[in-house]
Coordinates of C-alpha atoms in Angstrom, one line a residue:
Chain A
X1 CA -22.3 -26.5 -11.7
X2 CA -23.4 -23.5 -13.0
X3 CA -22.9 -22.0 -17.0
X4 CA -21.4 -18.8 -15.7
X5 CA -21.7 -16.0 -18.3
X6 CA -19.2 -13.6 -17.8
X7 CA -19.5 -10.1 -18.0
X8 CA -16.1 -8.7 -19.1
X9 CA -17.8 -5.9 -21.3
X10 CA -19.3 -4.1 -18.0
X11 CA -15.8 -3.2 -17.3
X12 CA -15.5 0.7 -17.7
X13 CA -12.9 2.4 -19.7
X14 CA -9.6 3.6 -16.4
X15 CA -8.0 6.9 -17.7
X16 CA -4.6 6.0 -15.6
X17 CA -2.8 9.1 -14.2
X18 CA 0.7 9.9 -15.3
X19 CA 2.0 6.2 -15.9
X20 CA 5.8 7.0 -16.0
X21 CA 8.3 5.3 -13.7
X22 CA 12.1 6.4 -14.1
X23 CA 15.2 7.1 -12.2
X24 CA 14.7 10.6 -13.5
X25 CA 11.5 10.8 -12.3
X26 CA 9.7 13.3 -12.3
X27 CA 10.8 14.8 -15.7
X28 CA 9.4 11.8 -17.1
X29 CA 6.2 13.6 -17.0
X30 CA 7.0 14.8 -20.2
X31 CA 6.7 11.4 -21.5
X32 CA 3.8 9.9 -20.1
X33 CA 3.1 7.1 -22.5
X34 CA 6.8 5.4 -21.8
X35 CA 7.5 3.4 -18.8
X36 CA 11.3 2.5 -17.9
X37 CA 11.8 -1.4 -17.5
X38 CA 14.2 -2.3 -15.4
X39 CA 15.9 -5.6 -15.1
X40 CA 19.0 -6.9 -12.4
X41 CA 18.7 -3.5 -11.0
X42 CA 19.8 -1.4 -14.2
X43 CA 17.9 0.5 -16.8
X44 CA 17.2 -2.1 -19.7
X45 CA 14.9 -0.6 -22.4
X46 CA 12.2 2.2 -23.0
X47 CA 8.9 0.9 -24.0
X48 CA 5.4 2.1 -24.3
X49 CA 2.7 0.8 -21.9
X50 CA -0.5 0.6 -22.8
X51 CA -3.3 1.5 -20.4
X52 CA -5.2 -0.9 -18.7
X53 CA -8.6 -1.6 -19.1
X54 CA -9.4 -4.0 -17.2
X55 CA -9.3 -2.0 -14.0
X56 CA -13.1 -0.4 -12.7
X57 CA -13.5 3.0 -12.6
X58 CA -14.4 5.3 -10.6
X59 CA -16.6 7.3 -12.4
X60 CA -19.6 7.2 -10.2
X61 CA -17.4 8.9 -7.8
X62 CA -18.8 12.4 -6.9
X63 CA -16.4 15.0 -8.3
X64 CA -17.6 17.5 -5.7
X65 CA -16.2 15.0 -2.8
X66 CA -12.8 16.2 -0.9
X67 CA -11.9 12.4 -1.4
X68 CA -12.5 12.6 -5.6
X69 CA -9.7 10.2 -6.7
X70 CA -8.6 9.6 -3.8
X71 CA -9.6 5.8 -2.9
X72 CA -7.9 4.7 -6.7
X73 CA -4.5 6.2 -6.0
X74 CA -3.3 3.1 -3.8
X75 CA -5.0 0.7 -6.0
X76 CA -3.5 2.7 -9.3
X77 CA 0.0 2.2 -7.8
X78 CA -0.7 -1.3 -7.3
X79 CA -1.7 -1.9 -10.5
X80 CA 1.0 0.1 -12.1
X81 CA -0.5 3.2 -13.0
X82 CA 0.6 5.7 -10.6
X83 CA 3.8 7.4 -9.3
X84 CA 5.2 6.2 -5.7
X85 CA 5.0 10.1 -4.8
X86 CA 1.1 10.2 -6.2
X87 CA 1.2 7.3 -3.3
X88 CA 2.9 9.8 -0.9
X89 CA 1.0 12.7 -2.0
X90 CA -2.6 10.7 -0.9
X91 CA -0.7 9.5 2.3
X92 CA 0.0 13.3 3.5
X93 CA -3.3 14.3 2.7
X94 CA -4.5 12.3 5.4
X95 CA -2.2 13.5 7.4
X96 CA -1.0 17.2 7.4
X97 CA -3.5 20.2 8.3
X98 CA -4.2 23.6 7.1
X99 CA -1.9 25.8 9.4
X100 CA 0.8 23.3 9.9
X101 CA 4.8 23.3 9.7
X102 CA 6.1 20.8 7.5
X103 CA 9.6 20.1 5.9
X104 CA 10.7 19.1 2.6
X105 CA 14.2 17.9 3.7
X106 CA 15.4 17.0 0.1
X107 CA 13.2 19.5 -2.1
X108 CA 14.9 18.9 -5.5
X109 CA 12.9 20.4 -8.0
X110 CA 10.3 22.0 -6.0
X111 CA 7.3 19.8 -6.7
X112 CA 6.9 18.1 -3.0
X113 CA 7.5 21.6 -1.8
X114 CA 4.8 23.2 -3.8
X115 CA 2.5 20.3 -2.9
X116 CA 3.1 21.3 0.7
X117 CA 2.7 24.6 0.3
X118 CA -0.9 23.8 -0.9
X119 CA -1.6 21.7 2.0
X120 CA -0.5 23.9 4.4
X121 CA -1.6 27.3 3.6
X122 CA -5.3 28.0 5.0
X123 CA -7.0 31.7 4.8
X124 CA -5.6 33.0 8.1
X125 CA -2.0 32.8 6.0
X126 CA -0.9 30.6 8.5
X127 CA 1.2 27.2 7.2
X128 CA 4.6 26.9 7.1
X129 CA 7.3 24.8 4.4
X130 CA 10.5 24.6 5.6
X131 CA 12.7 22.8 2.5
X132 CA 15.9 22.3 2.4
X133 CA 18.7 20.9 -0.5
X134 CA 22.5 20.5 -0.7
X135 CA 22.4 22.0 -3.8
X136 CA 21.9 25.4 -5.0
X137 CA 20.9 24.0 -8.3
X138 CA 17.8 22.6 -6.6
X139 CA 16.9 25.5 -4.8
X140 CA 16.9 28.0 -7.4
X141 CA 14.6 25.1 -9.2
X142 CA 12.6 25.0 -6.4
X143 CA 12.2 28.8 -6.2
X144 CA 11.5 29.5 -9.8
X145 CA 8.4 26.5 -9.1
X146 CA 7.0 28.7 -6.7
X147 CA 7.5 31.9 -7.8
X148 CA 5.6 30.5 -11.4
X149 CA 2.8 28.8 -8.9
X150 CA 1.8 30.7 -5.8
X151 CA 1.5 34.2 -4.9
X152 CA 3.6 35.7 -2.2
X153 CA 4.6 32.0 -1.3
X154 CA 7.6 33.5 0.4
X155 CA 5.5 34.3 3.3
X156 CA 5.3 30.2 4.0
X157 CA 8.5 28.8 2.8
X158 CA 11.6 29.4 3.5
X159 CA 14.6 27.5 1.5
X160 CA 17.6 26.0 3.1
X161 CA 21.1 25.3 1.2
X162 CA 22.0 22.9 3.8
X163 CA 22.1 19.1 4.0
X164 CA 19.0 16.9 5.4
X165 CA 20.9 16.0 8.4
X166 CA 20.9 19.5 9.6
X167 CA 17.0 20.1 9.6
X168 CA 17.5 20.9 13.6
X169 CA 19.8 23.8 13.2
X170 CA 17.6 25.7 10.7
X171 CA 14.0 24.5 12.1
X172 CA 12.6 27.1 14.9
X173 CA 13.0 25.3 18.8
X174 CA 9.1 24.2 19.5
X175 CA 8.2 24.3 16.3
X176 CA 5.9 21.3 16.0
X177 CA 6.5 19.3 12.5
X178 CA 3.6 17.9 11.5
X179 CA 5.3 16.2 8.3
X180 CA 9.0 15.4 7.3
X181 CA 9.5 14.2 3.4
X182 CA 12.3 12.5 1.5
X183 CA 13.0 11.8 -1.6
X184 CA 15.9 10.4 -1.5
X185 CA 19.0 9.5 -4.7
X186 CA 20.0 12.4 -6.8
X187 CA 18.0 15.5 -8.7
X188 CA 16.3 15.0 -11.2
X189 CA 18.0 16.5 -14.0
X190 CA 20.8 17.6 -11.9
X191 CA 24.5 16.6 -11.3
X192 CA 24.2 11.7 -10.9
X193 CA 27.2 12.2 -8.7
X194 CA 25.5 14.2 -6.0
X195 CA 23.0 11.9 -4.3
X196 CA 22.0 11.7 -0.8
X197 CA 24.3 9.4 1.4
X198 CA 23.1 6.7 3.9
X199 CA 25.1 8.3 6.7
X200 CA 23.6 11.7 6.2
X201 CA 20.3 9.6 5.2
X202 CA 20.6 7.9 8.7
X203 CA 21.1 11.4 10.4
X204 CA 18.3 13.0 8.9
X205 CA 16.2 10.2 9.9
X206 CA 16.8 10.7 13.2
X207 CA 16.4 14.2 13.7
X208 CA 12.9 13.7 11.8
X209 CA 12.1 11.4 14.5
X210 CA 12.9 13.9 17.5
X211 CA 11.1 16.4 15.6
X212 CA 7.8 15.4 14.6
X213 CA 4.7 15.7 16.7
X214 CA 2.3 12.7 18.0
X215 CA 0.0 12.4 14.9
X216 CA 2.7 13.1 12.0
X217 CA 4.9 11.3 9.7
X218 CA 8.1 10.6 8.0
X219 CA 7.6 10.2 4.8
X220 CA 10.1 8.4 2.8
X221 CA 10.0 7.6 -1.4
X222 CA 13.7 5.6 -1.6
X223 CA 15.5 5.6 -5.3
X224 CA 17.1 2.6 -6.1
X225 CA 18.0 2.2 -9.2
X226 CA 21.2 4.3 -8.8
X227 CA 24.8 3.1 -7.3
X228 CA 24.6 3.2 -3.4
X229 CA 20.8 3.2 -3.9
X230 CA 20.1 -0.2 -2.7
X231 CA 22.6 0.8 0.9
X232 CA 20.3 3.8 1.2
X233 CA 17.0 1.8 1.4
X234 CA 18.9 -0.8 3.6
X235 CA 19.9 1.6 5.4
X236 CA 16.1 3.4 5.8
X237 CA 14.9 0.1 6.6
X238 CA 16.9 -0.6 9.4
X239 CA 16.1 2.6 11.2
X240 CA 12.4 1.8 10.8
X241 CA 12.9 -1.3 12.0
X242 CA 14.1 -0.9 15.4
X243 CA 11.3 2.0 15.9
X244 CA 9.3 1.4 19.1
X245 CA 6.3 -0.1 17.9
X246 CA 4.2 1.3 20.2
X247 CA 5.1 5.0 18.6
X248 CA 5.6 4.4 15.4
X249 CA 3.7 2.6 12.8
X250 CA 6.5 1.6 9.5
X251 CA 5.0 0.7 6.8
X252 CA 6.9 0.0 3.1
X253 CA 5.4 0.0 -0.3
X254 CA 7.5 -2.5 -3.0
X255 CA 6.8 -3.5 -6.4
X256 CA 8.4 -7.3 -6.4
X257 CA 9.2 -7.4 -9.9
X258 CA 10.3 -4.3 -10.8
X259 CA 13.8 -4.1 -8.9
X260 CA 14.9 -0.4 -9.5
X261 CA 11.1 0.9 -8.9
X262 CA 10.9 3.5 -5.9
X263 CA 9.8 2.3 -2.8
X264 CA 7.9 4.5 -0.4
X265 CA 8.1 4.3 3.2
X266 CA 5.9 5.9 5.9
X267 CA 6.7 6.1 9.3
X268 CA 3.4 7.3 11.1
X269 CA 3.8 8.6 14.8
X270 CA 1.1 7.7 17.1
Chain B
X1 CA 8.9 34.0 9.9
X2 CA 5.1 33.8 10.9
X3 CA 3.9 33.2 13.9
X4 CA 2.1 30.1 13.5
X5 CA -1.5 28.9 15.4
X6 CA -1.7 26.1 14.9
X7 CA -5.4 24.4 14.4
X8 CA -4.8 21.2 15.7
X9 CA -8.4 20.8 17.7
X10 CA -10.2 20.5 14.0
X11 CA -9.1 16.7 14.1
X12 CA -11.8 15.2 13.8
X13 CA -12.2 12.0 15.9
X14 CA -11.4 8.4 14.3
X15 CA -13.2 5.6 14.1
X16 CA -11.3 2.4 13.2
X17 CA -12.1 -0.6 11.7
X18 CA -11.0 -4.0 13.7
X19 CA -7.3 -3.4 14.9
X20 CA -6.7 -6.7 15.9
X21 CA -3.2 -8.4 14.7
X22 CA -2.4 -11.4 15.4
X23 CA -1.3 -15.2 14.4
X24 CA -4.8 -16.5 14.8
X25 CA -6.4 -13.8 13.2
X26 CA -9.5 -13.7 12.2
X27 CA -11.0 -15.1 15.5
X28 CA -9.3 -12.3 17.3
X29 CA -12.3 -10.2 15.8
X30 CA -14.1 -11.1 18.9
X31 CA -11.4 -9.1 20.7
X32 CA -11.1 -6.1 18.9
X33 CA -9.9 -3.8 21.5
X34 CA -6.8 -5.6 21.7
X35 CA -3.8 -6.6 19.4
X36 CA -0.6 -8.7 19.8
X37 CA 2.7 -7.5 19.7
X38 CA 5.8 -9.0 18.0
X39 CA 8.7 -9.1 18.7
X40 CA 11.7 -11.2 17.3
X41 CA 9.1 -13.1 15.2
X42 CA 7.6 -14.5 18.3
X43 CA 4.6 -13.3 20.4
X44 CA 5.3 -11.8 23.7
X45 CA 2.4 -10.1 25.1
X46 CA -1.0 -9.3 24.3
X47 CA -1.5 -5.4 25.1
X48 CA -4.7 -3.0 24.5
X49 CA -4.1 -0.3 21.7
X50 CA -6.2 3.1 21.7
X51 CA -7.8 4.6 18.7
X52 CA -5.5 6.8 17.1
X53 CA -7.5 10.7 17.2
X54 CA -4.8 12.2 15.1
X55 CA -5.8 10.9 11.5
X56 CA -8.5 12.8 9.9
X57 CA -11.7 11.3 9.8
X58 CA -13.5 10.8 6.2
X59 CA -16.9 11.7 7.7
X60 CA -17.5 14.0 4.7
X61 CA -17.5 11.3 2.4
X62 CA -20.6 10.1 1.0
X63 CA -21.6 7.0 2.9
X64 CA -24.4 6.3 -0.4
X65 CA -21.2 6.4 -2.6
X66 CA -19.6 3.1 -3.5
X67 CA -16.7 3.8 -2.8
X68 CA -17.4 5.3 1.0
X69 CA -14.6 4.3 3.5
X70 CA -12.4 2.4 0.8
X71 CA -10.2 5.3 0.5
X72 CA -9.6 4.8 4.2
X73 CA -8.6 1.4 3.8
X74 CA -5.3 1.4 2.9
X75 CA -4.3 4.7 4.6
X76 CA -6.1 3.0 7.6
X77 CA -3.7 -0.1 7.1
X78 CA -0.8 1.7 6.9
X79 CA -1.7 3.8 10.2
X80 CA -2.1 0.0 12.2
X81 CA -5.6 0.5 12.3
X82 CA -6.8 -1.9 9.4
X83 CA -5.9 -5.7 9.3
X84 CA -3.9 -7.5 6.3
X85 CA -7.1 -8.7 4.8
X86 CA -8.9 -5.9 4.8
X87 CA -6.7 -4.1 2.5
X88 CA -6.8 -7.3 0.0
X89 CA -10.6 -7.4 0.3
X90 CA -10.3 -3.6 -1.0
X91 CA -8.1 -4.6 -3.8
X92 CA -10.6 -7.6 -4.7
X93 CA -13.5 -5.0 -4.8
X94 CA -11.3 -3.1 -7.5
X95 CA -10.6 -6.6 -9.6
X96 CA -13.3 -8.7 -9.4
X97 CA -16.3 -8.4 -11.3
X98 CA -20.5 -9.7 -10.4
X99 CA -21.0 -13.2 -12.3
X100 CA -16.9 -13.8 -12.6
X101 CA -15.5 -16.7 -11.4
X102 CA -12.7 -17.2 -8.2
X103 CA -10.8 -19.5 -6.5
X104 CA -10.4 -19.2 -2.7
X105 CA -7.1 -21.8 -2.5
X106 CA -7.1 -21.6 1.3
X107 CA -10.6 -21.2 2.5
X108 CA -10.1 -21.4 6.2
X109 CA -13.1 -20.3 8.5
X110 CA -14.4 -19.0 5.3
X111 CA -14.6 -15.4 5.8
X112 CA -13.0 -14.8 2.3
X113 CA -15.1 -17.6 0.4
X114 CA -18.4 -15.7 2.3
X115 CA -16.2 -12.3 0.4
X116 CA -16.0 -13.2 -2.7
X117 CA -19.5 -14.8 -2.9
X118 CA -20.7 -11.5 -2.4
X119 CA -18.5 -9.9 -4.8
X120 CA -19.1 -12.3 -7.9
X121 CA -23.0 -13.4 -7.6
X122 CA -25.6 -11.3 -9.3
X123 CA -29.1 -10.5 -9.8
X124 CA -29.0 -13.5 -12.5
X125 CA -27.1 -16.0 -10.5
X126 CA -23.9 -15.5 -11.9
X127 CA -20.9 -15.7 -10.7
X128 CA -18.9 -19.1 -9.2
X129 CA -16.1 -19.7 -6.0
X130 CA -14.5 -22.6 -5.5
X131 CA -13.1 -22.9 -2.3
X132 CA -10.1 -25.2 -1.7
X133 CA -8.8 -26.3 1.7
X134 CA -6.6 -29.2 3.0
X135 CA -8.4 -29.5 6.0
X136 CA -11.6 -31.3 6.4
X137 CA -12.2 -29.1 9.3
X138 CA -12.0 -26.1 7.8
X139 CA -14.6 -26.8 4.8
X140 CA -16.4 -27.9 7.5
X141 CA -16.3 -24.3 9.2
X142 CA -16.5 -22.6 5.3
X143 CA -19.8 -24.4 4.9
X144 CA -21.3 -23.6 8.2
X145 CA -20.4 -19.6 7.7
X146 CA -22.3 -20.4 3.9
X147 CA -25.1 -21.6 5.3
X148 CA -25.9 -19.1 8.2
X149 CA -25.0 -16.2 5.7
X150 CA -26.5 -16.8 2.2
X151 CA -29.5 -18.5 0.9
X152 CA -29.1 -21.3 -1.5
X153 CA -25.2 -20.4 -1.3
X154 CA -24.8 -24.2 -2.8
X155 CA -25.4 -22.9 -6.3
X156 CA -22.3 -20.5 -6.5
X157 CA -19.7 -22.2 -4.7
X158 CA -18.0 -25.5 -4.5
X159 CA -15.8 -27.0 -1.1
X160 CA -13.2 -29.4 -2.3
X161 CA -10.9 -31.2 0.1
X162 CA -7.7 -30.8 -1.7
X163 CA -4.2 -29.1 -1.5
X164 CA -4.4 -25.3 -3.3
X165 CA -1.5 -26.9 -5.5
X166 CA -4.3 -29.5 -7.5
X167 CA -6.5 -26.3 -8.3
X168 CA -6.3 -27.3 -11.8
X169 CA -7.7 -30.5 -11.1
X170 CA -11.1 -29.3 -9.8
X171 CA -11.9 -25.9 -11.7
X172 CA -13.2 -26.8 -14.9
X173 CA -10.8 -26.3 -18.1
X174 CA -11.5 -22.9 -20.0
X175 CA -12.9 -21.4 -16.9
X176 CA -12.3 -17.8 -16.5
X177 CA -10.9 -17.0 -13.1
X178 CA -10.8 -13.6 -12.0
X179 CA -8.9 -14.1 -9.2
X180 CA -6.9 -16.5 -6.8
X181 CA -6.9 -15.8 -3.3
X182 CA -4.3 -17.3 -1.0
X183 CA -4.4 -16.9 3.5
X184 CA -1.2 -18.7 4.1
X185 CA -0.4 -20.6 7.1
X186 CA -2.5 -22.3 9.6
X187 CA -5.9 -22.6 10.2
X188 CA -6.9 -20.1 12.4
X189 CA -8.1 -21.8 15.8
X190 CA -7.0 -25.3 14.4
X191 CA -4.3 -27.8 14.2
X192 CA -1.2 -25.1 14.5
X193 CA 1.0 -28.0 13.4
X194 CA -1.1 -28.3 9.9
X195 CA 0.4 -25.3 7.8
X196 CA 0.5 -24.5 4.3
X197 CA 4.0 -25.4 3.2
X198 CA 7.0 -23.3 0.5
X199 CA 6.7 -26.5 -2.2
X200 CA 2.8 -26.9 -2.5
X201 CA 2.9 -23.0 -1.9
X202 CA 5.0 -22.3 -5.0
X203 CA 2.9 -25.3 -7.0
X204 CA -0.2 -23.6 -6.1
X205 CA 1.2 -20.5 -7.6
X206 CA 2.9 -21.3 -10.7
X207 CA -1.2 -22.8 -11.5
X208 CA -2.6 -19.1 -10.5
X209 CA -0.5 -18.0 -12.4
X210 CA -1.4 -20.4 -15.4
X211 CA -4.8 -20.0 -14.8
X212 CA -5.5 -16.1 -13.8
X213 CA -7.0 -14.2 -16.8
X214 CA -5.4 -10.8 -17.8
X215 CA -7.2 -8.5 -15.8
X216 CA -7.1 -10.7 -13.4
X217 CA -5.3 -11.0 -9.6
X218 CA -3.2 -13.6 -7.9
X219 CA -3.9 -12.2 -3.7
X220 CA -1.9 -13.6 -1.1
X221 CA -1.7 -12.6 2.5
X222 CA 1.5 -14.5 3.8
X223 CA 2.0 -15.1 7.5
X224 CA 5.0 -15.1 9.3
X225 CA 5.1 -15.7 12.8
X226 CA 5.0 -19.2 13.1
X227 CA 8.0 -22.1 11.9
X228 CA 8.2 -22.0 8.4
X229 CA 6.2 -18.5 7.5
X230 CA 9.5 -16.6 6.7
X231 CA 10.9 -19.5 3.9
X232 CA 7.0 -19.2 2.8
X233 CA 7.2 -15.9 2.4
X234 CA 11.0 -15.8 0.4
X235 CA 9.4 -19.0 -1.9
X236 CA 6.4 -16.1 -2.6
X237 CA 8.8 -13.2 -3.3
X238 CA 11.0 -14.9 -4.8
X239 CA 8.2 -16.4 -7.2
X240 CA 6.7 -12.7 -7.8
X241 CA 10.4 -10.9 -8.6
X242 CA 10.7 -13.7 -11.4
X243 CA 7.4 -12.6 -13.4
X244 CA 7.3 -11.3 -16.5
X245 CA 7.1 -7.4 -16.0
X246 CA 5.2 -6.9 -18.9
X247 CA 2.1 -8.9 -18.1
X248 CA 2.7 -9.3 -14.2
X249 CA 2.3 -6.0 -11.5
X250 CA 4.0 -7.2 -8.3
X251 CA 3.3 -5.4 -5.5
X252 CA 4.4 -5.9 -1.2
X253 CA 2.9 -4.1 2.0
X254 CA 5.1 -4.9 4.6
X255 CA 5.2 -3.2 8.1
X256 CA 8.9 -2.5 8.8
X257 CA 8.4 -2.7 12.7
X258 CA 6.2 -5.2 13.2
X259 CA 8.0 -8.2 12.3
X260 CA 5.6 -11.1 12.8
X261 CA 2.7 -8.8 11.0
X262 CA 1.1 -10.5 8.2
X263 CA 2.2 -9.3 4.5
X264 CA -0.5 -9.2 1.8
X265 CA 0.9 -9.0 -1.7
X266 CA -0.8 -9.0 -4.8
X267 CA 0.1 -10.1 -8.6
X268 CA -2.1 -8.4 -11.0
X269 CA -1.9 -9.8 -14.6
X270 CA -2.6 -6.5 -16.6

């Protein structure tokens, strides 16, 4: 048998992204050296994480490449060092073109939306966001975002006070939806009583599915860690579930030891 | 609103990997225009897929780069166009290190001992698999693939005819192992009745878990179309929800439609 010598100091230094996980979510990028450990489903204790080293980077990666980053994100996630929306992020990059229509059925605090926006819009000013919220709160959160990020974004989005499971009444007849994304619980921030409801949940779900076009998605991030959260993903799970297999490809993210993490879910139309 | 034109014609056309799925896996690479459909946890009919054209191609990515088409991987997986394994052969790539040491606890046909060879032996010779297997047959088939693959293979891996549970009594004490890989199940194109089993499973485990350095990876694909898979698969999850969430990252990909679709789940030790 061989006398191995290992080579442990090769490994290059991994700069993780934004390493916080939280109900609040995406506030939490204020704090990005504190991680939120959950144990039996509830919030436990706040304590630092230190990054990991022992993870290769991808430094040799060209910069210049449309992909830059791109190839770590899933392997980030697994290893704890990335956001389940950085996860859906990469997974609509792959999917949405410039010049499509997309909805943001739950936009919150804008982010998704803005995200869209920049995936959407090409130089012909075509692209289109629809994005929608039950709450004013979240809209006029949503709207300030743009307003501060993008100029003239009203031509490409249009913002809905009206619940997910209405996404038909508002969207235009033959639009075709490239992209429908949820992020499902409460808003960040916002009022812990109003979170999204598995009945409504279910009803959004399947308008999304009559809407969206051969070569789109569903995309899904699922909040657990809240009451009626772990109904909600049950519920998302089932409707997945019985989708024809031959249209839809379902596919579901979970971290196994971290109970109240977010769990992304894609459901990819053929 | 604006009129939207849509540019859907700039999809470029996709070429997938392997697409086959199925409970004897890796020999249905010879059939690769075809994949198995589940139902109920049972097969029920073999049907041909086509390419999906609708997912962007990556064709702008380097191919010198070394990290050209791993990007694609997951996304590819999660679109039903990439098998279980590939995805943990990506997550390998991103773990294990030239002259580390592995343990292939279910060799098989070999494919992943032949893997990780290739991953852990460098220009100095470095670099050590052991590969483990109940089945006589199947170190029989490991050492065949060695042979016809890789010159003077004998030097970097070991073949021992023992349960993945006893991996502590063949890998030599204060060995650093990178990573443990686990194919659960049966031995693809063998005895169907032979299968790895929830006790030896969960043994097997709890001495990866002893044994895995920090840094290091515990990778199991767990199948679950045949008698037994779905306690398997419970005895794994069940195993992974109890780590330490400090030093363990637990992560599932499960596709929520296909029920009898193989699940690869990883345990990263940070």
């Amino acid at each position: 048998m061989l006398s191995l010598s290992y080579r442990f100091s090769s490994f290059a230094a991994y700069t993780p992204g934004p390493t916080t996980r939280s109900l609040s979510r995406r506030l939490l990028f204020l704090v990005p050296s504190q991680t939120l450990i959950f144990t039996n489903h509830s919030l436990c204790c706040l304590k630092p994480i230190k990054p990991n080293n022992n993870i290769r980077s991808s430094s040799s990666f060209s910069k210049d490449s449309p992909f830059s980053g791109l190839e770590d994100v899933f392997v980030s996630f697994l290893f704890g060092n990335r956001k389940a929306t950085d996860v859906a992020h990469m997974v609509w990059k792959h999917v949405v073109q410039k010049g499509d229509t997309v909805i943001d059925a739950t936009c919150g605090n804008g982010f998704d939306t803005l995200e869209l926006l920049n995936l959407v819009v090409d130089d012909s000013h075509n692209g289109y966001v629809y994005a929608l919220d039950i709450q004013k709160d979240a809209l006029a959160k949503t709207s300030s975002l743009l307003e501060e990020s993008i100029n003239s974004y009203q031509k490409h989005v249009e913002l809905f006070n009206i619940c997910h499971s209405k996404m038909e009444e508002v969207v235009q007849r033959n639009s075709s939806v490239r992209l429908v994304a949820f992020n499902l619980g409460y808003l960040p921030g916002g009022d812990k009583e109003i979170i999204t409801r598995s009945e409504t949940t279910l009803q959004a779900l399947e308008a999304a599915e009559r809407i969206v076009i051969p070569g789109g998605l569903i995309s899904i991030v699922v909040y657990v860690g809240h009451p009626g959260g772990r109904e909600e993903l049950e519920t998302v799970e089932t409707f997945a579930a019985r989708m024809c297999v031959e249209n839809w490809i379902c596919c579901k993210l979970q971290m196994l030891n971290r109970a109240g993490a977010p769990i992304p879910i894609f459901l990819f139309r053929r």
